[in-house]
C-alpha cells in the first residue's frame, strides 16, 4: 500500500510525504517522521499507522487537536481524499494514487471557504506553504515556520512550550 500526505505550495507545486508501513509520527520534535516546527503543533501531535490494508490516524493528546475533514478526532480510519489539519498545515491523504493531483488541488478551496465563514478557530486559512527547495518536502514545512504568522520555535528548546 502506497500512502502519501500531499500538500501544494502557493505556486501550485506538489509536495508529498511518503509514509511507511507501521507508525509514522507528526509533530514539532526533531525525531518525528514529519516535523512541523510551529508552536501550535505539539511535540508529538499525531501518528498515522499503516498496517495491512488499514490506515489509521490517532491524535496523541495534542492541545490544539488533530482534525480530519474539518472535525476534531481522536482516532479514525483514513480514506483517499481525506484532509488532515495539524496546526496551520493541511494534508490530503493519497492512497495508491487516489485521488489524483487535479482532484486534490480542488479540495483546499472547500476548506478555505469553511474557515473563512468563521466556523473553525485555530486552523489556518490557507492550506498552502511557501518553499524554495522542490526536492526536499521537509523544507516546505521549514519554510512555513519562517514565514508563518505563528511564532516559530527553536527546535532545540522545548522547555518554554507546553
Short mmCIF file of C-alpha atoms in Angstrom, two decimals:
data_model
loop_
_atom_site.label_atom_id
_atom_site.label_comp_id
_atom_site.label_asym_id
_atom_site.label_seq_id
_atom_site.Cartn_x
_atom_site.Cartn_y
_atom_site.Cartn_z
CA UNK A 1 0.00 0.00 0.00
CA UNK A 2 1.40 3.38 -1.07
CA UNK A 3 0.24 6.12 1.33
CA UNK A 4 1.22 9.77 0.94
CA UNK A 5 0.28 13.04 2.55
CA UNK A 6 0.00 15.66 -0.20
CA UNK A 7 0.08 19.42 0.04
CA UNK A 8 0.58 22.16 -2.53
CA UNK A 9 2.65 25.34 -2.30
CA UNK A 10 1.08 28.68 -3.24
CA UNK A 11 2.53 28.39 -6.74
CA UNK A 12 0.83 25.01 -7.19
CA UNK A 13 3.95 22.90 -6.67
CA UNK A 14 3.04 19.48 -5.31
CA UNK A 15 4.68 18.35 -2.06
CA UNK A 16 4.43 14.77 -0.92
CA UNK A 17 5.35 12.98 2.26
CA UNK A 18 5.55 9.22 1.74
CA UNK A 19 4.50 7.22 4.78
CA UNK A 20 5.99 3.85 5.60
CA UNK A 21 4.37 0.69 6.91
CA UNK A 22 3.97 0.91 10.70
CA UNK A 23 3.79 4.05 12.82
CA UNK A 24 4.54 7.50 11.34
CA UNK A 25 4.68 10.42 13.80
CA UNK A 26 3.91 14.06 13.09
CA UNK A 27 4.91 16.84 15.48
CA UNK A 28 7.42 19.54 16.21
CA UNK A 29 10.12 17.34 17.79
CA UNK A 30 13.13 16.56 15.65
CA UNK A 31 12.62 12.81 15.95
CA UNK A 32 9.16 12.94 14.32
CA UNK A 33 8.84 11.46 10.84
CA UNK A 34 7.16 14.65 9.62
CA UNK A 35 8.31 17.68 11.58
CA UNK A 36 6.22 20.85 11.75
CA UNK A 37 8.27 23.30 13.84
CA UNK A 38 5.43 25.60 14.92
CA UNK A 39 4.19 26.48 18.39
CA UNK A 40 0.61 25.33 17.77
CA UNK A 41 1.85 21.84 16.89
CA UNK A 42 2.56 19.55 19.85
CA UNK A 43 5.93 17.84 20.25
CA UNK A 44 4.29 14.53 19.30
CA UNK A 45 0.98 15.64 17.83
CA UNK A 46 -0.39 12.79 15.71
CA UNK A 47 0.52 9.37 14.46
CA UNK A 48 -0.58 7.52 11.37
CA UNK A 49 -0.49 3.74 11.49
CA UNK A 50 -0.29 1.78 8.25
CA UNK A 51 -0.86 -1.90 8.77
CA UNK A 52 -2.15 -4.48 6.30
CA UNK A 53 -4.89 -2.68 4.32
CA UNK A 54 -5.68 -0.17 7.05
CA UNK A 55 -4.57 3.44 7.54
CA UNK A 56 -5.46 4.96 10.92
CA UNK A 57 -4.81 8.43 12.33
CA UNK A 58 -4.53 8.91 16.09
CA UNK A 59 -4.28 12.17 17.99
CA UNK A 60 -1.61 11.90 20.68
CA UNK A 61 -3.31 14.27 23.13
CA UNK A 62 -2.37 17.44 21.25
CA UNK A 63 -3.74 20.58 22.92
CA UNK A 64 -4.85 22.02 19.57
CA UNK A 65 -6.17 18.69 18.36
CA UNK A 66 -6.00 16.77 15.13
CA UNK A 67 -8.67 17.49 12.54
CA UNK A 68 -9.92 15.12 9.89
CA UNK A 69 -12.21 16.63 7.26
CA UNK A 70 -12.77 19.68 9.49
CA UNK A 71 -13.75 17.80 12.62
CA UNK A 72 -11.62 17.05 15.63
CA UNK A 73 -10.79 13.37 16.01
CA UNK A 74 -9.05 11.10 18.47
CA UNK A 75 -8.73 8.04 16.23
CA UNK A 76 -10.20 7.37 12.80
CA UNK A 77 -9.64 5.27 9.71
CA UNK A 78 -8.28 7.28 6.78
CA UNK A 79 -9.66 7.10 3.26
CA UNK A 80 -8.30 8.52 -0.02
CA UNK A 81 -9.06 12.24 -0.26
CA UNK A 82 -9.38 12.81 3.49
CA UNK A 83 -7.95 16.10 4.74
CA UNK A 84 -5.78 16.17 7.83
CA UNK A 85 -5.25 19.51 9.57
CA UNK A 86 -2.42 19.82 12.06
CA UNK A 87 -1.92 23.37 13.28
CA UNK A 88 -1.87 25.53 10.14
CA UNK A 89 -0.86 22.69 7.81
CA UNK A 90 -3.37 20.87 5.59
CA UNK A 91 -2.55 17.50 4.06
CA UNK A 92 -4.66 15.40 1.70
CA UNK A 93 -4.40 11.65 2.06
CA UNK A 94 -3.48 9.82 -1.15
CA UNK A 95 -3.65 6.03 -1.13
CA UNK A 96 -2.33 4.10 -4.12
CA UNK A 97 -2.62 7.23 -6.31
CA UNK A 98 -6.21 8.01 -5.30
CA UNK A 99 -7.26 10.82 -5.50
CA UNK A 100 -5.25 12.16 -8.43
CA UNK A 101 -3.45 15.52 -8.19
CA UNK A 102 -6.06 17.52 -10.09
CA UNK A 103 -8.72 16.28 -7.66
CA UNK A 104 -6.51 17.15 -4.68
CA UNK A 105 -5.93 20.68 -5.97
CA UNK A 106 -9.69 21.35 -5.76
CA UNK A 107 -10.05 20.22 -2.14
CA UNK A 108 -8.30 23.14 -0.32
CA UNK A 109 -10.79 25.62 -1.81
CA UNK A 110 -13.58 23.90 0.09
CA UNK A 111 -11.51 24.03 3.25
CA UNK A 112 -10.78 27.74 2.93
CA UNK A 113 -14.42 28.61 2.38
CA UNK A 114 -15.42 26.85 5.60
CA UNK A 115 -12.70 28.58 7.59
CA UNK A 116 -13.45 31.97 6.08
CA UNK A 117 -17.00 31.60 7.32
CA UNK A 118 -15.53 31.57 10.83
CA UNK A 119 -16.68 28.08 11.70
CA UNK A 120 -13.25 26.93 12.80
CA UNK A 121 -10.88 28.79 15.07
CA UNK A 122 -7.23 27.94 15.48
CA UNK A 123 -6.93 26.47 11.99
CA UNK A 124 -5.02 28.25 9.25
CA UNK A 125 -6.97 29.90 6.47
CA UNK A 126 -4.50 28.81 3.82
CA UNK A 127 -3.56 25.20 3.12
CA UNK A 128 -0.53 26.30 1.14
CA UNK A 129 3.10 26.55 2.15
CA UNK A 130 5.88 28.63 0.62
CA UNK A 131 9.07 26.73 -0.18
CA UNK A 132 12.03 27.16 -2.46
CA UNK A 133 13.52 23.66 -2.45
CA UNK A 134 11.42 21.40 -4.68
CA UNK A 135 13.47 18.30 -3.85
CA UNK A 136 13.05 18.27 -0.07
CA UNK A 137 9.46 18.14 1.21
CA UNK A 138 10.61 18.87 4.76
CA UNK A 139 11.90 22.24 3.54
CA UNK A 140 8.28 23.13 2.78
CA UNK A 141 7.46 22.81 6.46
CA UNK A 142 10.65 24.63 7.47
CA UNK A 143 9.67 27.46 5.12
CA UNK A 144 6.27 27.56 6.75
CA UNK A 145 7.91 28.04 10.13
CA UNK A 146 9.91 31.03 8.93
CA UNK A 147 7.06 32.66 7.00
CA UNK A 148 4.01 31.93 9.12
CA UNK A 149 2.25 34.50 11.25
CA UNK A 150 2.64 31.98 14.05
CA UNK A 151 5.75 32.21 16.22
CA UNK A 152 8.25 29.63 15.08
CA UNK A 153 10.07 27.79 17.83
CA UNK A 154 13.65 26.86 18.39
CA UNK A 155 13.54 23.09 17.82
CA UNK A 156 16.32 22.57 20.38
CA UNK A 157 14.48 24.47 23.14
CA UNK A 158 11.39 22.56 24.26
CA UNK A 159 11.40 23.99 27.80
CA UNK A 160 9.40 27.13 27.00
CA UNK A 161 6.47 25.40 25.29
CA UNK A 162 3.75 23.07 26.64
#
